[in-house]
Coordinates of C-alpha atoms and ligand atoms in Angstrom, one line a residue:
X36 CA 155.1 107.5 99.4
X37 CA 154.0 111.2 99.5
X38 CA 156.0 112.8 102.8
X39 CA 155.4 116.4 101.9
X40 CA 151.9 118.3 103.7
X41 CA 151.6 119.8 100.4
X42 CA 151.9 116.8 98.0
X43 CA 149.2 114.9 100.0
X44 CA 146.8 117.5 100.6
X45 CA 146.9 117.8 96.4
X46 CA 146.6 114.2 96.2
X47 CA 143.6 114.1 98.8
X48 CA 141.8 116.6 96.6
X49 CA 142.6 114.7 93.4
X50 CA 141.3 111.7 94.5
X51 CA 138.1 113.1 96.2
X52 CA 137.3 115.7 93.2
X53 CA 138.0 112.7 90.6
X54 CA 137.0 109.0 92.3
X55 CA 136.9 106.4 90.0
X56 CA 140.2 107.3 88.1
X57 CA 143.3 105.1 89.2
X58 CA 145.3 105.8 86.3
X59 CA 145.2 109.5 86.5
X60 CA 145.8 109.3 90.5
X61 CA 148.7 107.0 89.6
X62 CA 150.2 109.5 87.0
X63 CA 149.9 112.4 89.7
X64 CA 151.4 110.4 92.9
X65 CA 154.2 109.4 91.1
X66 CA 155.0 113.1 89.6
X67 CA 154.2 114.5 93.1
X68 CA 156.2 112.1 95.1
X69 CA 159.3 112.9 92.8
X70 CA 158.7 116.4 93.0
X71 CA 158.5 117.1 96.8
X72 CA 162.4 118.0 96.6
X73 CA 161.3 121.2 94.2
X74 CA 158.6 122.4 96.4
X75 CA 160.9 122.0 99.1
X76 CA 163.4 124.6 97.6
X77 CA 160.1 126.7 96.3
X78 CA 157.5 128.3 98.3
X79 CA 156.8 130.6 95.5
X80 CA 155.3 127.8 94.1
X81 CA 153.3 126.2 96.8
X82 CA 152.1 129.9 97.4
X83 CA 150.8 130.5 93.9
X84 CA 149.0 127.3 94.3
X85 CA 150.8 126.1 91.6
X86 CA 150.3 121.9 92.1
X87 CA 146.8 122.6 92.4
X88 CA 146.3 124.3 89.7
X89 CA 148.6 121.6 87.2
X90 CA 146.7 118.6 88.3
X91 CA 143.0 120.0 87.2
X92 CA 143.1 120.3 82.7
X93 CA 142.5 123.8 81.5
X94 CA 139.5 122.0 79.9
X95 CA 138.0 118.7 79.6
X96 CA 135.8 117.7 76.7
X97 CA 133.6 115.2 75.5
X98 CA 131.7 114.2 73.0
X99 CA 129.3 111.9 71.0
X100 CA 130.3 109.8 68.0
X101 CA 128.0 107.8 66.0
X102 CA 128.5 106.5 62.8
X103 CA 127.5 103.6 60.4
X104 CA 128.8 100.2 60.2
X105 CA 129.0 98.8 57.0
X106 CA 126.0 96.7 57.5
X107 CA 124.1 100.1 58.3
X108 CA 124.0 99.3 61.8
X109 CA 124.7 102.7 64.0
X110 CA 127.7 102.7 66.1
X111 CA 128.1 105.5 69.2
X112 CA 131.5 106.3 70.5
X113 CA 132.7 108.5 73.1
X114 CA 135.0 111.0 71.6
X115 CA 137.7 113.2 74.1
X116 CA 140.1 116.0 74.3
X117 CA 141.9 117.1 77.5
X118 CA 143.9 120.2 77.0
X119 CA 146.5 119.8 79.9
X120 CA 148.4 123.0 80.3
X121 CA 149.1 125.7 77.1
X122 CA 151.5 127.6 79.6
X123 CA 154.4 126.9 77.3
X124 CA 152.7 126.4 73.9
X125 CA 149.7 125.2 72.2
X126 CA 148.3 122.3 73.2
X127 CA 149.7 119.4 71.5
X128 CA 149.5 115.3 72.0
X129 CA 148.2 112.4 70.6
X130 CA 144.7 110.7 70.3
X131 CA 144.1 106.9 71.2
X132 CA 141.3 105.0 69.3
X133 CA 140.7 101.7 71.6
X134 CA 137.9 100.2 73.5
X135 CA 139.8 100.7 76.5
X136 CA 140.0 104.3 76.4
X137 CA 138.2 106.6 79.2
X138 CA 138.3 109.8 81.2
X139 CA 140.9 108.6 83.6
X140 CA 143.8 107.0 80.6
X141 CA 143.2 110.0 78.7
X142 CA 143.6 112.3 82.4
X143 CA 146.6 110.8 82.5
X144 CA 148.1 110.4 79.6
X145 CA 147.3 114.5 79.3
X146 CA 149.0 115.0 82.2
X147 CA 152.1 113.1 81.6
X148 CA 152.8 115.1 77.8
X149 CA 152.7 118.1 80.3
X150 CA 156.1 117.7 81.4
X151 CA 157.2 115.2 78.3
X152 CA 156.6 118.3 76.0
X153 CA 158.5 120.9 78.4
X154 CA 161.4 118.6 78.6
X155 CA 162.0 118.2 74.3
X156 CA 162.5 122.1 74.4
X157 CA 160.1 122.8 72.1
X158 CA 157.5 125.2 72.8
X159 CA 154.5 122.8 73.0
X160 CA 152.0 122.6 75.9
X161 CA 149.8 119.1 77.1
X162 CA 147.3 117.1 76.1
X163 CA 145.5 114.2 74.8
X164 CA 142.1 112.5 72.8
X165 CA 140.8 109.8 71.4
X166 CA 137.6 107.4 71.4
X167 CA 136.9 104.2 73.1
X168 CA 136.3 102.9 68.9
X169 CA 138.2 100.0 67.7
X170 CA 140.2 100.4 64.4
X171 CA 140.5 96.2 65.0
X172 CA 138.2 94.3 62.8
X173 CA 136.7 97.4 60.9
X174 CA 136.7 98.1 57.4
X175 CA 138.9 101.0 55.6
X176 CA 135.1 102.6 55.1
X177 CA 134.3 102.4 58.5
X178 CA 137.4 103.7 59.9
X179 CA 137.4 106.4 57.6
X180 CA 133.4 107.3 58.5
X181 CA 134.2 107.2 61.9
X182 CA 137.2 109.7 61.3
X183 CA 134.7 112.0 59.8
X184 CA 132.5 111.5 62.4
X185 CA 135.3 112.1 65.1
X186 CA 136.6 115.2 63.3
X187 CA 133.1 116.7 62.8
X188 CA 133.0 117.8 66.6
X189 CA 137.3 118.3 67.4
X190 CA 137.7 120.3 65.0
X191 CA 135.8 122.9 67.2
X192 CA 138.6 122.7 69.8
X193 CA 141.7 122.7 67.4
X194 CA 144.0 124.6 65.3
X195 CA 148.0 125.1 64.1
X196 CA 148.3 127.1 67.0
X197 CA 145.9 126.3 69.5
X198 CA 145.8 122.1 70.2
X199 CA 147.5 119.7 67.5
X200 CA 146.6 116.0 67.9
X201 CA 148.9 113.4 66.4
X202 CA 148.6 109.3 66.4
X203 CA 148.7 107.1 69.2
X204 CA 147.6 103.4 70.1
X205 CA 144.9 102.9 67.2
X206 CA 145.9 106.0 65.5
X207 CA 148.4 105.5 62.8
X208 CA 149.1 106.8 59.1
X209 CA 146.2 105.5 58.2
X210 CA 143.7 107.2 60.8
X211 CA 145.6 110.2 60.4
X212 CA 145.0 110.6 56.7
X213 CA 141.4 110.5 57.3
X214 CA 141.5 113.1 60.1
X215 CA 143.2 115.7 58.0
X216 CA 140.9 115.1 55.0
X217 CA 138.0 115.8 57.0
X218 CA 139.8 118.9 58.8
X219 CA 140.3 120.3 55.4
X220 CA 137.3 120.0 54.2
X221 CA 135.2 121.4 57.3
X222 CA 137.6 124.6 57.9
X223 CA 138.3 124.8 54.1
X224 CA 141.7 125.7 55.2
X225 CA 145.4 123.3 54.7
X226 CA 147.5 124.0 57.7
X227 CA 149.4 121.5 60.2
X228 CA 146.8 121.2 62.4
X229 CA 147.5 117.6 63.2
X230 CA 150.8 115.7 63.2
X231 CA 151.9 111.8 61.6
X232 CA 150.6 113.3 58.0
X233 CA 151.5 111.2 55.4
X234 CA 154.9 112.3 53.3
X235 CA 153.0 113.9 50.8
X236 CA 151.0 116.3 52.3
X237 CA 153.0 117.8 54.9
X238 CA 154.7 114.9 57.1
X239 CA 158.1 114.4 58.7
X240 CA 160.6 112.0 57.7
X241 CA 161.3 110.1 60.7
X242 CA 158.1 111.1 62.6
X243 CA 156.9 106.9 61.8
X244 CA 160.5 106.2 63.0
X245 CA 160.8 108.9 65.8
X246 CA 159.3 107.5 69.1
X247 CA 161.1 104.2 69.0
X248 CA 164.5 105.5 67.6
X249 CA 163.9 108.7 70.3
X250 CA 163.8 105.3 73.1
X251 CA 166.4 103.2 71.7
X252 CA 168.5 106.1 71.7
X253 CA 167.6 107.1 75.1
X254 CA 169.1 104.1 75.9
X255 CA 172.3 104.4 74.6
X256 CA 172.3 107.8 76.8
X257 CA 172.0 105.6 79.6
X258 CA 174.5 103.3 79.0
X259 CA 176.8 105.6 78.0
X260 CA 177.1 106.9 81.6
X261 CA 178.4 103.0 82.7
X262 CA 180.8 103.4 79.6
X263 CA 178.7 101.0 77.7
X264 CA 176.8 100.9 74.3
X265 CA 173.9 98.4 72.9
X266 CA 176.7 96.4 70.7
X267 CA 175.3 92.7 71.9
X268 CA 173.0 93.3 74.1
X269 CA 169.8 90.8 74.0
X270 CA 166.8 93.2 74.4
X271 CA 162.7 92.8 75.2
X272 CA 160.6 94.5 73.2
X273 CA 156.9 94.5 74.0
X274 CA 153.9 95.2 71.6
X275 CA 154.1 95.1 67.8
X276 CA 152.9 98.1 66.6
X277 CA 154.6 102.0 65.5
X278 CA 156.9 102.1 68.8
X279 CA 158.1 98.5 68.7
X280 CA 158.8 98.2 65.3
X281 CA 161.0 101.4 65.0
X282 CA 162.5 100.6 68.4
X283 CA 163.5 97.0 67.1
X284 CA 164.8 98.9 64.1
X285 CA 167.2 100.7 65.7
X286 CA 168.3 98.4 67.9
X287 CA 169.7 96.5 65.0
X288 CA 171.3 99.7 63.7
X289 CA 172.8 100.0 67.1
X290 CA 174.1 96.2 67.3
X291 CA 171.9 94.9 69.7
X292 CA 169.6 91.7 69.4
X293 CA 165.5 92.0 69.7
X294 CA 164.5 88.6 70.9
X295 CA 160.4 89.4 71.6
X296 CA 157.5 91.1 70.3
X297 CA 153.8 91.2 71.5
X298 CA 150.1 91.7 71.0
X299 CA 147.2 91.8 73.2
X300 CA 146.7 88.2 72.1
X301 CA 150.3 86.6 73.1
X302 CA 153.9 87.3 72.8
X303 CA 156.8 86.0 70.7
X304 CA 160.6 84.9 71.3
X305 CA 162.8 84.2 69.2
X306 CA 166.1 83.0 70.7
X307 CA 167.9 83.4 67.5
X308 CA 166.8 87.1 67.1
X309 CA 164.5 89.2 65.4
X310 CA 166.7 90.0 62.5
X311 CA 165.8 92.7 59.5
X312 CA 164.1 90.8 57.2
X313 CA 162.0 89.2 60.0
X314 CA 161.0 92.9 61.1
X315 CA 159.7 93.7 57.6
X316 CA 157.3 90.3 57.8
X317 CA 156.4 91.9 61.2
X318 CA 156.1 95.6 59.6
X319 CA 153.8 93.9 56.3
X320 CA 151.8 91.6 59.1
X321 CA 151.2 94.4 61.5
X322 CA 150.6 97.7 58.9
X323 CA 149.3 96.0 56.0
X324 CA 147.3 93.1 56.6
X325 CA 146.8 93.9 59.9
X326 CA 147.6 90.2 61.3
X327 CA 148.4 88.8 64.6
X328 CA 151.5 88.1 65.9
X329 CA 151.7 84.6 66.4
X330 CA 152.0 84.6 62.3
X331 CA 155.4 84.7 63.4
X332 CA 155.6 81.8 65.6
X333 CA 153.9 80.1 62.3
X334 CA 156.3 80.9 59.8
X335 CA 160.1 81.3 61.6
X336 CA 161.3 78.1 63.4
X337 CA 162.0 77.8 66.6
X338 CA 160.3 80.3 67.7
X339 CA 158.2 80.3 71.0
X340 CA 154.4 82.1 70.6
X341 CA 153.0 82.3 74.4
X342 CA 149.2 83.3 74.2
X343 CA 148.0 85.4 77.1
X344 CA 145.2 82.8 77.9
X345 CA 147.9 80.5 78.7
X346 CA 148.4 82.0 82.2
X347 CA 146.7 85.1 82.5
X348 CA 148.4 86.0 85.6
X349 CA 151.7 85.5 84.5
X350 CA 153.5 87.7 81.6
X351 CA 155.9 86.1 79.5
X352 CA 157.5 88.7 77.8
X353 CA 159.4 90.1 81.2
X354 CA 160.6 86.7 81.7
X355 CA 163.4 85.7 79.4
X356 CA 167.5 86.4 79.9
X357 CA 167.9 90.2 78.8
X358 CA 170.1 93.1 79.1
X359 CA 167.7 95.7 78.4
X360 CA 163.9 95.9 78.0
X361 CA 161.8 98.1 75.7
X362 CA 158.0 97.9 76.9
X363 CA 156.4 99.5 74.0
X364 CA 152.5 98.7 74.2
X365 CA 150.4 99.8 76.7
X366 CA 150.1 101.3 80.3
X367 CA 150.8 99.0 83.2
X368 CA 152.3 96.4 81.4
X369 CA 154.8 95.3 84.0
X370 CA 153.5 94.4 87.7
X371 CA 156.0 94.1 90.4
X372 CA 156.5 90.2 89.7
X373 CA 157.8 91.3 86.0
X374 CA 159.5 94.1 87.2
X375 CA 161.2 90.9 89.7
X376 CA 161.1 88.9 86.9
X377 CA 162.9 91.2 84.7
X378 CA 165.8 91.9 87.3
X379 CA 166.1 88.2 88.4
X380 CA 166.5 87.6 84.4
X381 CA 169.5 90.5 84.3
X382 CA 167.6 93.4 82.8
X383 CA 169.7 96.2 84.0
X384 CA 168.3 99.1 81.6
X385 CA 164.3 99.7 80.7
X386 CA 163.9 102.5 78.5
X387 CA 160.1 102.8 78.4
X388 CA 158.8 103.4 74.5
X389 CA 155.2 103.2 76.2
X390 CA 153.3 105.9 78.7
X391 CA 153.6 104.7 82.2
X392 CA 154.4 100.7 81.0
X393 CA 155.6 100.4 84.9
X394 CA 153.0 100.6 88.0
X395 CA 154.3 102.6 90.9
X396 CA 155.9 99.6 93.0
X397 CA 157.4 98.2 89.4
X398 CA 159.2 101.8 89.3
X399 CA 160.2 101.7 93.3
X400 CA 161.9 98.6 92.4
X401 CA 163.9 99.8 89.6
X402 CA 164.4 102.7 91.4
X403 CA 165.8 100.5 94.9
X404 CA 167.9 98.4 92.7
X405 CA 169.8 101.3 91.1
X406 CA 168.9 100.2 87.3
X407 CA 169.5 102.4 84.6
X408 CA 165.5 103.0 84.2
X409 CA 164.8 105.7 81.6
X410 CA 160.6 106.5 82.4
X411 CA 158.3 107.1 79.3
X412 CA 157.7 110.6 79.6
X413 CA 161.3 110.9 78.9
X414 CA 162.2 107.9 76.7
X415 CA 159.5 108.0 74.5
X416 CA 159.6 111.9 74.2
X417 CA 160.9 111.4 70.7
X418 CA 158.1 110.8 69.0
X419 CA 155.7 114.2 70.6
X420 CA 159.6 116.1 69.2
X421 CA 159.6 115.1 66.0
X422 CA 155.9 116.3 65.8
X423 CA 157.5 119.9 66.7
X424 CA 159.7 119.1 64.2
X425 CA 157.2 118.6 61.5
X426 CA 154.8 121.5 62.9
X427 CA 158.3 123.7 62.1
X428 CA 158.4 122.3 59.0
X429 CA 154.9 122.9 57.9
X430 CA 155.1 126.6 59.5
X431 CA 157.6 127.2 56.8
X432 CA 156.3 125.5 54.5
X433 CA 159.5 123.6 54.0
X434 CA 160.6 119.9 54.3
X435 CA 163.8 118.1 55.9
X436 CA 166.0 115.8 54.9
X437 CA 166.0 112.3 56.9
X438 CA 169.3 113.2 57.4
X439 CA 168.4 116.6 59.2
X440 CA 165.7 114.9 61.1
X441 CA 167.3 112.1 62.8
X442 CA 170.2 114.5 63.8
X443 CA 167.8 116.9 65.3
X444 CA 166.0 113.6 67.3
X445 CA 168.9 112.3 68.2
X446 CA 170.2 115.9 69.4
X447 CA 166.9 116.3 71.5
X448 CA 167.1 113.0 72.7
X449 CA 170.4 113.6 74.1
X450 CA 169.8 116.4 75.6
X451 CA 167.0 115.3 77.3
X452 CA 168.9 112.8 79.0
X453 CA 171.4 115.5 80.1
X454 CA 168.4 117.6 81.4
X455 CA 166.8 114.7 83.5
X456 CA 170.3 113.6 84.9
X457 CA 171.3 117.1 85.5
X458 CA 168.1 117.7 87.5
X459 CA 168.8 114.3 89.2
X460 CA 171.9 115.6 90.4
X461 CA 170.6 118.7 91.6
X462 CA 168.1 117.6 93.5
X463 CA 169.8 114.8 95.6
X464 CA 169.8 111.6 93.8
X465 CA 171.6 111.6 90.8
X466 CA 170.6 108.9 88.3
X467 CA 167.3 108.8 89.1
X468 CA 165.6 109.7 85.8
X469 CA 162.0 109.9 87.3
X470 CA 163.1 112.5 89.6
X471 CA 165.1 114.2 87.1
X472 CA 162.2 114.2 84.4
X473 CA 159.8 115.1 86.0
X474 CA 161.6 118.1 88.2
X475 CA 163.1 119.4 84.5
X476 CA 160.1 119.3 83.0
X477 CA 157.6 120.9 85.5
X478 CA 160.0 123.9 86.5
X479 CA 159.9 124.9 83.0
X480 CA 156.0 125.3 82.9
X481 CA 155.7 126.2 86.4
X482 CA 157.5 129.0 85.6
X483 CA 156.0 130.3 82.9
X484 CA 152.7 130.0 84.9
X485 CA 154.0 132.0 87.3
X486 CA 154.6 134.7 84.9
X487 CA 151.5 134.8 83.5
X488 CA 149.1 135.2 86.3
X489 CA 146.5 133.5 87.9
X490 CA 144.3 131.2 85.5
Ligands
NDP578 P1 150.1 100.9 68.1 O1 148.6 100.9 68.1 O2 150.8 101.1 66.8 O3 150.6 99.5 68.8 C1 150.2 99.2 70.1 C2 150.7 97.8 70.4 O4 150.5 97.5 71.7 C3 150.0 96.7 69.6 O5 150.9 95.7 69.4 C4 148.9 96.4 70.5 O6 148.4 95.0 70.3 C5 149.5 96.5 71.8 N1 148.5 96.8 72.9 C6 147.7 97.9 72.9 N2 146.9 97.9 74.0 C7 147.2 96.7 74.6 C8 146.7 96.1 75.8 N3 145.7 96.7 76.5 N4 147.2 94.9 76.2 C9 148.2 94.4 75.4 N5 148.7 94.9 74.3 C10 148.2 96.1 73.9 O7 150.5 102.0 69.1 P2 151.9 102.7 69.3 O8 153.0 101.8 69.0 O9 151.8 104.1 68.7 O10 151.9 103.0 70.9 C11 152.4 102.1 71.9 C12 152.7 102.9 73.2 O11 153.6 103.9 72.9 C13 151.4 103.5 73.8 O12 151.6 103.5 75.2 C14 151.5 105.0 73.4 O13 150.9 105.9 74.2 C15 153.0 105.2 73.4 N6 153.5 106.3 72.6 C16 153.3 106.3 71.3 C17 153.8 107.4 70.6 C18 153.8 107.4 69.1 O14 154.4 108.3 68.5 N7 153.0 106.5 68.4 C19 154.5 108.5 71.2 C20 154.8 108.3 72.6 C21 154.3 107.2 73.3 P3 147.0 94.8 69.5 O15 147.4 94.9 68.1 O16 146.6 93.5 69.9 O17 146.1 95.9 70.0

């Protein structure tokens, strides 16, 4: 709860200047409420008007998509960009293709790469796209027409140094090729202007890999600071797509065992674990022929598939015996009775591969019972990183070794841990990683607004 005169006048405005958007008011209470111990310590801030300012986008904008179906039907989308904050780089973030997407995810999501980009180090400001199109069902032609379509208005509003996009939910390798081919060819000009590029013209090793290695090893910061590792821990992973799979990866590098995986149809577990070569069934199913996920109920044994229209109101997947948990899907994908469920079940350590995959009383929970509970827009940071890492790369016109790559994550990931728990400690309550995240991460930028004047 907001305690401060200052945080809930901001979050009065907010909410009358933008009704209608619960996610984004969610994203700003929560970096607010964790933030009153800075403004306490900073007038200079609360005089240059400094939360007021952060919560509104430098610029919102939106735009028309239409495009033909393969039966030469017309399809019209709503296309997005919300350029957050470029006080401590260019813009830079991903874009979401799903039918879910509006003004308020994308508000939000914008606002939380704010301080996720300020805490990887890396000179890179905030923000986010996307379309409310659905990749799901569609043909290669039509995905690739609506790229076209999609690029023929962003590309207005990007550039290598002014905002880089980069995959998100409904965005992969795939979506991204398309993109850049249609940058190319309307600016007549090859430059990293978005991120997740294939490996052959201008991607990263380890960018496919980064966001759920960057939360897996997150993780094993945690841990670390109760003197433990993964080594046999039984772990949740949620969704099925880029973060899970890479986050299930890595888990089995780091001994643990992955017993679930999910799709907005239903979730999977497998008591015995989800061992390597089942990951590549799930890698082929999921990225190549773009199946379903209770394929894998159909082909392992003894494996339980729970469909969501089994119980709608209850969620499966938070409600096995764990150690840790990896939600890697969606927003708000644990309620307060998962966030129970999880704790009654022994979950002791959520590293969140997702954007805001906890609502507020969810967090306040893991918070109150002292888990180690790593929030997105630190855990997942490792992903939005190694896109710095390629956009060096690119700059010079030079590519990494894996090698070099995964040192460099796994560098950055440490030391964002040490950041968050540092700030923790400074302000009052050490451990707490949602305290500590977002105080590192919004000094840094509120700084550098400072410095440059009022705009
Ligand atoms: P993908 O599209 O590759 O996979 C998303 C997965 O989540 C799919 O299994 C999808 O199931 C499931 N999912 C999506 N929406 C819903 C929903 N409304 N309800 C239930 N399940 C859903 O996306 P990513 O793996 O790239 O992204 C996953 C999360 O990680 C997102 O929150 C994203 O913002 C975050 N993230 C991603 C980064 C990246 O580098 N890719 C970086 C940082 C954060 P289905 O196939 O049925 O749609």
């Amino acid at each position: 709860m907001l305690k401060l005169q200052e945080t809930i006048k901001v979050f009065e405005d907010v909410k009358k200047r933008d009704p209608g958007q619960p996610e984004f008011h969610q994203a700003v209470v929560e970096v607010l409420e964790s933030l009153e111990p800075v403004i306490r310590k900073r007038p200079d801030y609360v005089k240059a008007r400094i939360l007021e300012r952060i919560v509104e986008p430098e610029r919102v904008i939106m735009f028309r998509v239409a495009y033909e179906r393969d039966n030469g039907d017309i399809d019209i989308h709503r296309g997005y960009r919300i350029q957050g904050n470029s006080a401590i780089g260019p813009y830079k973030g991903g874009c979401r293709f799903h039918p879910s997407v509006n003004l308020s995810i994308l508000k939000f999501l914008a606002f939380e790469q704010i301080f996720k980009n300020s805490l990887t180090g890396i000179p890179m400001g905030g923000a986010k796209g996307g379309s409310d199109f659905d990749p799901k069902g569609k043909s290669d032609r039509e995905v690739e027409r609506f790229c076209k379509a999609f690029m023929t208005e962003l590309f207005r509003y990007i550039g290598p140094n002014t905002d880089v996009p980069a995959g998100d939910i409904g965005v992969g390798a795939r979506e991204i090729g398309y993109l850049f081919g249609a940058w190319k060819k309307i600016t007549a000009t090859w430059n990293g202007v978005l991120t997740g590029k294939g490996l052959s013209y201008g991607g990263s090793l380890i960018r496919p890999e980064a966001t759920g290695y960057g939360a897996v090893y997150f993780a094993a910061e945690m841990l670390a600071t109760r003197g433990e590792t993964l080594e046999g821990k039984t772990c949740l992973v949620s969704g099925s797509g880029n973060v899970a799979q890479y986050t299930v990866e890595k888990i089995l590098d780091l001994g643990g065992k992955p017993v679930t995986l999910s799709d907005s149809d239903g979730c999977i577990y497998d008591e015995a674990g989800i061992d390597r070569e089942k990951l590549a069934f799930v890698m082929d199913l999921k990225n190549v022929r773009r199946g379903r996920i209770k394929e894998y109920a159909d082909k392992y044994k003894g494996v339980v598939y729970t469909p969501v229209s089994a119980n709608p109101d209850h969620n499966q997947i938070w409600d096995y015996k764990a150690d840790c948990a990896f939600p890697s899907a969606t927003q708000n994908e644990i309620n307060l009775k998962d966030a129970q469920n999880l704790i009654r079940n022994g979950v002791y350590c959520v590293s969140e591969g997702a954007n805001m995959p906890t609502c507020i009383e969810g967090v306040e929970l893991f918070l109150e019972k002292k888990i180690l509970y790593g929030p997105g827009k630190a855990a997942n940071a490792g992903g939005v990183s190694t896109s710095g890492l390629e956009m060096a790369q690119n700059a010079c016109f030079s590519s990494w070794s894996r090698e070099e790559v995964d040192r460099r994550l796994h560098e950055i990931m440490k030391n964002i841990h040490a950041s968050a728990l540092a700030a923790s400690e400074a302000y009052g309550s050490k451990g707490n990683y949602v305290l500590g995240a977002n105080a590192a991460g919004f000094v840094k930028v509120a700084d550098a607004m400072l410095a440059q004047g009022i705009w």
